Amino acid sequence: MNNSYNVQLEELCKKLELGDLTKTPVAISGGHLHRMYAIETTNGNYAVKALNPSIMERPTALHNYIQSERIVDFLSNRIPAQPAKKFKGDFLQSIDNQFYMIFDWIVGDCKVATDITEADCKKIGSILANIHQTDYSQFDMSHASSKEAREIVWAFYLNKGKEEKAVWINDLSDSVEKLSLWNAKSNRSKKMLESEKVLSHRDLEPKNVMWKNGEPIIIDWESAGEINPKHDLIETAIYWSINELGSVDKDKFLAFLKGHQNSYGMVQVDWRAVLDAGYFNKLEWLEYSLKRSLQIECADKVEQEMGTRQVIETLNELKEYEKLSTILVEWLNEWKKK
């Protein structure tokens, strides 16, 4: 574990009166963006998220994290969700310009593809419907985080990659035309769908759900913001129906839709447009991974290596998503006729 984080976590415990550390903090899996630590103190057990310094340098980052926690705090009265702990009204804590978020430790597990059942998919689909049906009229959405359609200049990253002799230059070069096509499709779809928006988690993957005594608790709300509910529905249904081979299980996919439908009602929409919108987040992640790999937006060597791996993985995911979209349109049209 990085010693500077160790020292800061000890200071954090004193500052927030979390108790004295009884063990050395342990680094745990925290996704691809931040660092997570399990800490045990004389007062209890906690999960502490150390926010990525390079991300927090963005002008809107601080506001976005505060807003996302306001969203989960608001929703936690309606759905099983875990907000960050507040101290003197603040979700974010700072030690030596390093930002942290503190959560009560959940005694439970995340489910992997082999563990997820159709009943689980149905349950999460129903929870997502409850999120989509929430009355936000009393919630200040004037500064809610929303991702705007935009054109990404892939040639810039390709040229920069050639200068740096990046390992992914051939993969990116072979995909540039497709990337521009997917980018154009996603931009058109986002414009078509932007008139209908809700506040939602926007990253409700299995890794962001803890199961305790057979019941789900939704965690990691940092991506929360505005989204088209149909786009959110399909993207989340895909997350929950991917099997151990990386393919989408039709029965689980339809079970998720059924769970959502039971609470929300039947959804009528241009499914092709919804699926085209699904390219957007993947393209944004690819761009961010390129920035990390090229050390344009990167805190250290570990991040750079992760960015490099993610460039190659995301390019493959985009190609697979193109094939999957054709299959899903057929399933969705069949489902709509039932």
CSV table of C-alpha atoms in Angstrom, one decimal:
chain,number,residue,atom,x,y,z
A,1,MET,CA,0.0,0.0,0.0
A,2,ASN,CA,1.2,3.5,-0.8
A,3,ASN,CA,2.6,4.9,2.5
A,4,SER,CA,1.3,8.4,1.8
A,5,TYR,CA,-2.3,7.0,1.7
A,6,ASN,CA,-1.6,5.1,4.9
A,7,VAL,CA,-0.6,8.3,6.8
A,8,GLN,CA,-3.5,10.2,5.3
A,9,LEU,CA,-6.0,7.5,6.3
A,10,GLU,CA,-4.8,7.7,9.9
A,11,GLU,CA,-5.1,11.5,9.8
A,12,LEU,CA,-8.6,11.1,8.3
A,13,CYS,CA,-9.7,8.8,11.1
A,14,LYS,CA,-8.6,11.4,13.7
A,15,LYS,CA,-10.1,14.3,11.9
A,16,LEU,CA,-13.5,12.6,11.5
A,17,GLU,CA,-13.4,10.9,14.8
A,18,LEU,CA,-13.8,7.4,13.2
A,19,GLY,CA,-11.8,5.9,16.0
A,20,ASP,CA,-8.2,4.6,16.2
A,21,LEU,CA,-7.0,2.2,13.5
A,22,THR,CA,-6.8,-1.3,14.8
A,23,LYS,CA,-5.1,-2.7,11.7
A,24,THR,CA,-3.1,-1.4,8.7
A,25,PRO,CA,-5.6,-0.3,6.0
A,26,VAL,CA,-5.9,-2.8,3.2
A,27,ALA,CA,-6.2,-1.9,-0.5
A,28,ILE,CA,-9.2,-3.5,-2.1
A,29,SER,CA,-10.7,-3.5,-5.6
A,30,GLY,CA,-12.1,-0.1,-6.5
A,31,GLY,CA,-12.7,-0.3,-10.2
A,32,HIS,CA,-10.6,1.4,-12.9
A,33,LEU,CA,-10.7,5.0,-11.6
A,34,HIS,CA,-10.0,5.3,-7.9
A,35,ARG,CA,-8.3,3.5,-5.0
A,36,MET,CA,-10.4,1.8,-2.3
A,37,TYR,CA,-9.3,0.8,1.2
A,38,ALA,CA,-10.8,-1.3,4.0
A,39,ILE,CA,-10.2,0.2,7.4
A,40,GLU,CA,-10.9,-1.2,10.8
A,41,THR,CA,-11.1,1.2,13.8
A,42,THR,CA,-12.1,1.1,17.4
A,43,ASN,CA,-15.5,2.5,16.3
A,44,GLY,CA,-16.3,0.2,13.3
A,45,ASN,CA,-15.4,-0.9,9.8
A,46,TYR,CA,-15.4,1.4,6.8
A,47,ALA,CA,-14.7,1.4,3.1
A,48,VAL,CA,-12.7,4.5,2.1
A,49,LYS,CA,-12.5,5.7,-1.5
A,50,ALA,CA,-9.4,7.8,-2.4
A,51,LEU,CA,-10.6,9.9,-5.4
A,52,ASN,CA,-8.2,9.9,-8.4
A,53,PRO,CA,-6.2,13.2,-8.2
A,54,SER,CA,-6.1,13.7,-12.0
A,55,ILE,CA,-9.9,13.5,-12.2
A,56,MET,CA,-10.3,15.9,-9.3
A,57,GLU,CA,-8.3,18.5,-11.3
A,58,ARG,CA,-11.1,18.8,-13.8
A,59,PRO,CA,-13.1,22.1,-13.3
A,60,THR,CA,-16.4,20.3,-12.8
A,61,ALA,CA,-15.3,17.3,-10.8
A,62,LEU,CA,-15.9,18.5,-7.3
A,63,HIS,CA,-19.4,19.7,-8.1
A,64,ASN,CA,-20.2,16.4,-10.0
A,65,TYR,CA,-19.2,14.3,-7.0
A,66,ILE,CA,-21.2,16.4,-4.6
A,67,GLN,CA,-24.2,16.3,-7.0
A,68,SER,CA,-24.0,12.5,-7.4
A,69,GLU,CA,-24.1,12.0,-3.7
A,70,ARG,CA,-27.1,14.3,-3.4
A,71,ILE,CA,-28.8,12.1,-5.9
A,72,VAL,CA,-28.2,8.8,-4.0
A,73,ASP,CA,-29.0,10.5,-0.7
A,74,PHE,CA,-32.3,11.6,-2.2
A,75,LEU,CA,-33.0,8.1,-3.6
A,76,SER,CA,-32.0,6.1,-0.6
A,77,ASN,CA,-35.4,6.6,1.0
A,78,ARG,CA,-37.0,4.9,-2.0
A,79,ILE,CA,-34.5,2.2,-3.0
A,80,PRO,CA,-31.8,0.1,-1.3
A,81,ALA,CA,-28.8,2.4,-1.9
A,82,GLN,CA,-25.7,3.4,0.1
A,83,PRO,CA,-24.7,7.1,0.1
A,84,ALA,CA,-21.3,8.2,1.4
A,85,LYS,CA,-21.2,9.2,5.1
A,86,LYS,CA,-21.7,12.9,5.8
A,87,PHE,CA,-19.5,14.8,8.2
A,88,LYS,CA,-20.7,18.3,9.2
A,89,GLY,CA,-23.0,18.0,6.1
A,90,ASP,CA,-20.2,17.2,3.7
A,91,PHE,CA,-19.9,14.0,1.6
A,92,LEU,CA,-16.3,14.7,0.5
A,93,GLN,CA,-13.4,14.9,2.9
A,94,SER,CA,-9.9,16.3,2.2
A,95,ILE,CA,-6.4,15.6,3.6
A,96,ASP,CA,-3.5,17.4,1.9
A,97,ASN,CA,-5.5,18.1,-1.2
A,98,GLN,CA,-6.4,14.4,-1.6
A,99,PHE,CA,-10.2,13.8,-1.6
A,100,TYR,CA,-11.9,10.9,0.2
A,101,MET,CA,-15.3,9.4,0.6
A,102,ILE,CA,-16.2,7.2,3.5
A,103,PHE,CA,-18.8,4.4,3.6
A,104,ASP,CA,-20.0,2.1,6.3
A,105,TRP,CA,-18.7,-1.4,5.5
A,106,ILE,CA,-21.3,-3.7,4.0
A,107,VAL,CA,-21.0,-7.4,5.0
A,108,GLY,CA,-21.9,-8.9,1.7
A,109,ASP,CA,-20.7,-9.8,-1.8
A,110,CYS,CA,-20.9,-8.7,-5.4
A,111,LYS,CA,-22.3,-11.4,-7.8
A,112,VAL,CA,-20.3,-12.5,-10.8
A,113,ALA,CA,-21.9,-13.7,-14.0
A,114,THR,CA,-22.1,-17.3,-13.0
A,115,ASP,CA,-24.0,-16.4,-9.8
A,116,ILE,CA,-26.6,-14.1,-11.3
A,117,THR,CA,-30.0,-15.6,-11.8
A,118,GLU,CA,-33.1,-14.6,-13.8
A,119,ALA,CA,-34.7,-13.7,-10.4
A,120,ASP,CA,-31.8,-11.3,-9.7
A,121,CYS,CA,-32.2,-9.7,-13.1
A,122,LYS,CA,-35.9,-9.2,-12.5
A,123,LYS,CA,-35.3,-7.7,-9.1
A,124,ILE,CA,-32.7,-5.2,-10.3
A,125,GLY,CA,-35.0,-4.4,-13.3
A,126,SER,CA,-37.7,-3.5,-10.8
A,127,ILE,CA,-35.4,-1.3,-8.7
A,128,LEU,CA,-34.3,0.5,-11.9
A,129,ALA,CA,-38.0,1.1,-12.7
A,130,ASN,CA,-38.5,2.6,-9.2
A,131,ILE,CA,-35.5,5.0,-9.9
A,132,HIS,CA,-37.1,6.0,-13.2
A,133,GLN,CA,-40.5,6.6,-11.6
A,134,THR,CA,-39.1,8.8,-8.8
A,135,ASP,CA,-40.6,12.3,-8.6
A,136,TYR,CA,-37.7,14.7,-8.9
A,137,SER,CA,-39.8,17.8,-8.9
A,138,GLN,CA,-38.4,18.9,-5.5
A,139,PHE,CA,-34.8,18.0,-6.5
A,140,ASP,CA,-32.7,20.8,-7.9
A,141,MET,CA,-31.7,19.5,-11.3
A,142,SER,CA,-30.3,22.8,-12.6
A,143,HIS,CA,-26.7,21.6,-12.3
A,144,ALA,CA,-27.3,17.8,-12.7
A,145,SER,CA,-24.5,16.1,-14.5
A,146,SER,CA,-25.4,15.3,-18.2
A,147,LYS,CA,-23.1,14.0,-20.9
A,148,GLU,CA,-23.5,16.0,-24.1
A,149,ALA,CA,-23.1,14.6,-27.6
A,150,ARG,CA,-19.8,15.5,-29.2
A,151,GLU,CA,-17.3,14.5,-31.9
A,152,ILE,CA,-14.1,13.0,-30.6
A,153,VAL,CA,-11.0,13.6,-32.8
A,154,TRP,CA,-9.5,10.1,-33.0
A,155,ALA,CA,-6.8,11.2,-35.4
A,156,PHE,CA,-5.2,13.2,-32.6
A,157,TYR,CA,-4.8,10.2,-30.3
A,158,LEU,CA,-3.6,8.0,-33.2
A,159,ASN,CA,-0.9,10.5,-34.1
A,160,LYS,CA,0.1,10.9,-30.5
A,161,GLY,CA,0.2,7.1,-30.1
A,162,LYS,CA,2.5,6.8,-33.1
A,163,GLU,CA,4.9,9.4,-31.6
A,164,GLU,CA,4.9,7.4,-28.3
A,165,LYS,CA,5.1,4.0,-30.2
A,166,ALA,CA,2.1,2.9,-28.2
A,167,VAL,CA,1.3,-0.8,-28.4
A,168,TRP,CA,-2.3,-0.1,-29.5
A,169,ILE,CA,-1.6,2.0,-32.6
A,170,ASN,CA,-2.4,-0.7,-35.1
A,171,ASP,CA,-5.7,-1.6,-33.3
A,172,LEU,CA,-6.7,2.1,-33.2
A,173,SER,CA,-5.6,2.7,-36.8
A,174,ASP,CA,-7.7,-0.2,-38.0
A,175,SER,CA,-10.8,1.1,-36.1
A,176,VAL,CA,-10.7,4.9,-36.8
A,177,GLU,CA,-13.4,4.8,-39.6
A,178,LYS,CA,-15.6,2.6,-37.4
A,179,LEU,CA,-15.1,4.9,-34.4
A,180,SER,CA,-16.2,8.0,-36.4
A,181,LEU,CA,-19.3,6.1,-37.6
A,182,TRP,CA,-20.2,4.9,-34.0
A,183,ASN,CA,-19.6,8.4,-32.7
A,184,ALA,CA,-21.9,9.9,-35.4
A,185,LYS,CA,-24.6,7.3,-34.6
A,186,SER,CA,-24.4,7.9,-30.9
A,187,ASN,CA,-24.6,11.7,-31.3
A,188,ARG,CA,-27.7,11.4,-33.5
A,189,SER,CA,-29.4,9.0,-31.0
A,190,LYS,CA,-28.6,11.2,-28.0
A,191,LYS,CA,-30.2,14.2,-29.7
A,192,MET,CA,-33.3,12.1,-30.5
A,193,LEU,CA,-33.6,10.9,-26.9
A,194,GLU,CA,-32.6,14.0,-25.0
A,195,SER,CA,-36.1,15.3,-24.6
A,196,GLU,CA,-36.9,12.6,-22.0
A,197,LYS,CA,-34.5,12.4,-19.0
A,198,VAL,CA,-34.5,11.1,-15.5
A,199,LEU,CA,-31.9,11.0,-12.8
A,200,SER,CA,-30.3,7.6,-12.4
A,201,HIS,CA,-27.2,5.6,-11.3
A,202,ARG,CA,-25.9,5.4,-15.0
A,203,ASP,CA,-23.4,2.6,-14.1
A,204,LEU,CA,-25.6,-0.1,-12.5
A,205,GLU,CA,-23.3,-3.0,-13.2
A,206,PRO,CA,-23.2,-6.1,-11.0
A,207,LYS,CA,-19.9,-4.8,-9.5
A,208,ASN,CA,-21.9,-1.9,-8.1
A,209,VAL,CA,-24.4,-4.0,-6.2
A,210,MET,CA,-23.6,-5.6,-2.9
A,211,TRP,CA,-25.9,-8.5,-1.9
A,212,LYS,CA,-26.6,-8.9,1.8
A,213,ASN,CA,-28.8,-11.7,3.0
A,214,GLY,CA,-30.1,-12.2,-0.5
A,215,GLU,CA,-31.0,-8.5,-0.9
A,216,PRO,CA,-29.2,-5.9,-3.1
A,217,ILE,CA,-27.7,-2.6,-2.0
A,218,ILE,CA,-26.6,-0.3,-4.8
A,219,ILE,CA,-23.2,1.3,-4.3
A,220,ASP,CA,-20.8,3.6,-6.2
A,221,TRP,CA,-23.0,6.4,-7.4
A,222,GLU,CA,-20.3,8.7,-8.7
A,223,SER,CA,-21.6,8.5,-12.3
A,224,ALA,CA,-25.2,9.4,-11.2
A,225,GLY,CA,-26.9,12.1,-13.3
A,226,GLU,CA,-29.4,12.7,-16.1
A,227,ILE,CA,-30.0,10.0,-18.7
A,228,ASN,CA,-32.8,8.9,-21.1
A,229,PRO,CA,-34.7,6.1,-19.2
A,230,LYS,CA,-34.9,3.8,-22.2
A,231,HIS,CA,-31.1,4.0,-22.8
A,232,ASP,CA,-30.6,3.4,-19.1
A,233,LEU,CA,-32.9,0.4,-19.2
A,234,ILE,CA,-31.2,-1.4,-22.1
A,235,GLU,CA,-27.7,-0.6,-21.0
A,236,THR,CA,-28.4,-1.9,-17.5
A,237,ALA,CA,-30.2,-5.0,-18.9
A,238,ILE,CA,-27.1,-5.8,-20.9
A,239,TYR,CA,-24.8,-5.5,-17.8
A,240,TRP,CA,-26.9,-8.0,-15.9
A,241,SER,CA,-27.4,-10.6,-18.6
A,242,ILE,CA,-23.8,-11.0,-19.7
A,243,ASN,CA,-22.7,-14.6,-19.1
A,244,GLU,CA,-19.3,-16.0,-18.1
A,245,LEU,CA,-18.3,-16.2,-21.8
A,246,GLY,CA,-19.1,-12.6,-22.4
A,247,SER,CA,-22.3,-13.2,-24.4
A,248,VAL,CA,-25.7,-11.9,-23.5
A,249,ASP,CA,-28.1,-14.5,-22.1
A,250,LYS,CA,-31.5,-13.9,-23.7
A,251,ASP,CA,-33.5,-15.3,-20.8
A,252,LYS,CA,-31.7,-13.0,-18.3
A,253,PHE,CA,-32.0,-10.0,-20.6
A,254,LEU,CA,-35.8,-10.5,-21.0
A,255,ALA,CA,-36.2,-11.2,-17.3
A,256,PHE,CA,-34.6,-7.8,-16.6
A,257,LEU,CA,-37.0,-6.2,-19.0
A,258,LYS,CA,-39.9,-8.0,-17.4
A,259,GLY,CA,-38.9,-6.8,-13.9
A,260,HIS,CA,-38.8,-3.3,-15.1
A,261,GLN,CA,-42.1,-3.6,-17.0
A,262,ASN,CA,-43.9,-5.0,-14.0
A,263,SER,CA,-43.3,-1.7,-12.1
A,264,TYR,CA,-42.9,0.8,-15.0
A,265,GLY,CA,-45.2,-0.6,-17.7
A,266,MET,CA,-44.4,-1.4,-21.3
A,267,VAL,CA,-41.9,0.8,-23.0
A,268,GLN,CA,-42.5,1.9,-26.6
A,269,VAL,CA,-39.5,3.4,-28.4
A,270,ASP,CA,-37.2,3.1,-31.5
A,271,TRP,CA,-34.9,0.4,-30.1
A,272,ARG,CA,-32.3,0.9,-32.8
A,273,ALA,CA,-31.9,4.6,-31.7
A,274,VAL,CA,-31.6,3.5,-28.1
A,275,LEU,CA,-28.9,0.9,-28.9
A,276,ASP,CA,-27.0,3.4,-31.0
A,277,ALA,CA,-26.8,5.6,-27.9
A,278,GLY,CA,-25.1,2.8,-26.2
A,279,TYR,CA,-21.9,3.5,-28.1
A,280,PHE,CA,-21.5,6.8,-26.3
A,281,ASN,CA,-20.2,5.8,-22.9
A,282,LYS,CA,-17.8,3.2,-24.5
A,283,LEU,CA,-16.4,5.9,-26.8
A,284,GLU,CA,-15.9,8.2,-23.9
A,285,TRP,CA,-14.2,5.5,-21.9
A,286,LEU,CA,-11.9,4.7,-24.8
A,287,GLU,CA,-10.9,8.4,-25.1
A,288,TYR,CA,-10.2,8.6,-21.3
A,289,SER,CA,-8.2,5.4,-21.6
A,290,LEU,CA,-6.2,6.8,-24.5
A,291,LYS,CA,-5.5,9.9,-22.3
A,292,ARG,CA,-4.2,7.7,-19.5
A,293,SER,CA,-2.1,5.6,-21.8
A,294,LEU,CA,-0.5,8.7,-23.3
A,295,GLN,CA,-0.1,10.3,-19.9
A,296,ILE,CA,-2.3,13.2,-20.9
A,297,GLU,CA,-4.5,12.6,-17.9
A,298,CYS,CA,-2.7,10.2,-15.7
A,299,ALA,CA,-1.5,10.2,-12.1
A,300,ASP,CA,1.2,7.5,-12.2
A,301,LYS,CA,2.7,4.5,-14.0
A,302,VAL,CA,0.0,2.1,-12.7
A,303,GLU,CA,-2.7,4.3,-14.2
A,304,GLN,CA,-0.9,4.5,-17.5
A,305,GLU,CA,-0.6,0.7,-17.7
A,306,MET,CA,-4.3,0.4,-16.9
A,307,GLY,CA,-5.1,2.9,-19.6
A,308,THR,CA,-3.1,0.9,-22.1
A,309,ARG,CA,-4.9,-2.3,-21.3
A,310,GLN,CA,-8.3,-0.6,-21.4
A,311,VAL,CA,-7.7,0.9,-24.9
A,312,ILE,CA,-7.3,-2.6,-26.4
A,313,GLU,CA,-10.2,-4.0,-24.3
A,314,THR,CA,-12.6,-1.2,-25.1
A,315,LEU,CA,-11.9,-1.4,-28.9
A,316,ASN,CA,-12.8,-5.1,-28.7
A,317,GLU,CA,-15.9,-4.3,-26.7
A,318,LEU,CA,-17.1,-1.7,-29.3
A,319,LYS,CA,-16.7,-4.3,-32.1
A,320,GLU,CA,-18.7,-6.8,-30.1
A,321,TYR,CA,-21.3,-4.3,-29.2
A,322,GLU,CA,-21.9,-3.6,-32.9
A,323,LYS,CA,-22.7,-7.3,-33.5
A,324,LEU,CA,-24.8,-7.5,-30.3
A,325,SER,CA,-27.0,-4.5,-31.3
A,326,THR,CA,-28.4,-6.4,-34.3
A,327,ILE,CA,-29.3,-9.4,-32.1
A,328,LEU,CA,-30.9,-7.2,-29.4
A,329,VAL,CA,-33.1,-5.3,-31.8
A,330,GLU,CA,-34.6,-8.7,-32.9
A,331,TRP,CA,-35.2,-9.7,-29.3
A,332,LEU,CA,-36.7,-6.4,-28.4
A,333,ASN,CA,-39.1,-6.4,-31.3
A,334,GLU,CA,-40.1,-9.9,-30.4
A,335,TRP,CA,-40.7,-8.9,-26.8
A,336,LYS,CA,-42.7,-5.9,-27.8
A,337,LYS,CA,-45.2,-8.1,-29.8
A,338,LYS,CA,-45.9,-10.3,-26.8
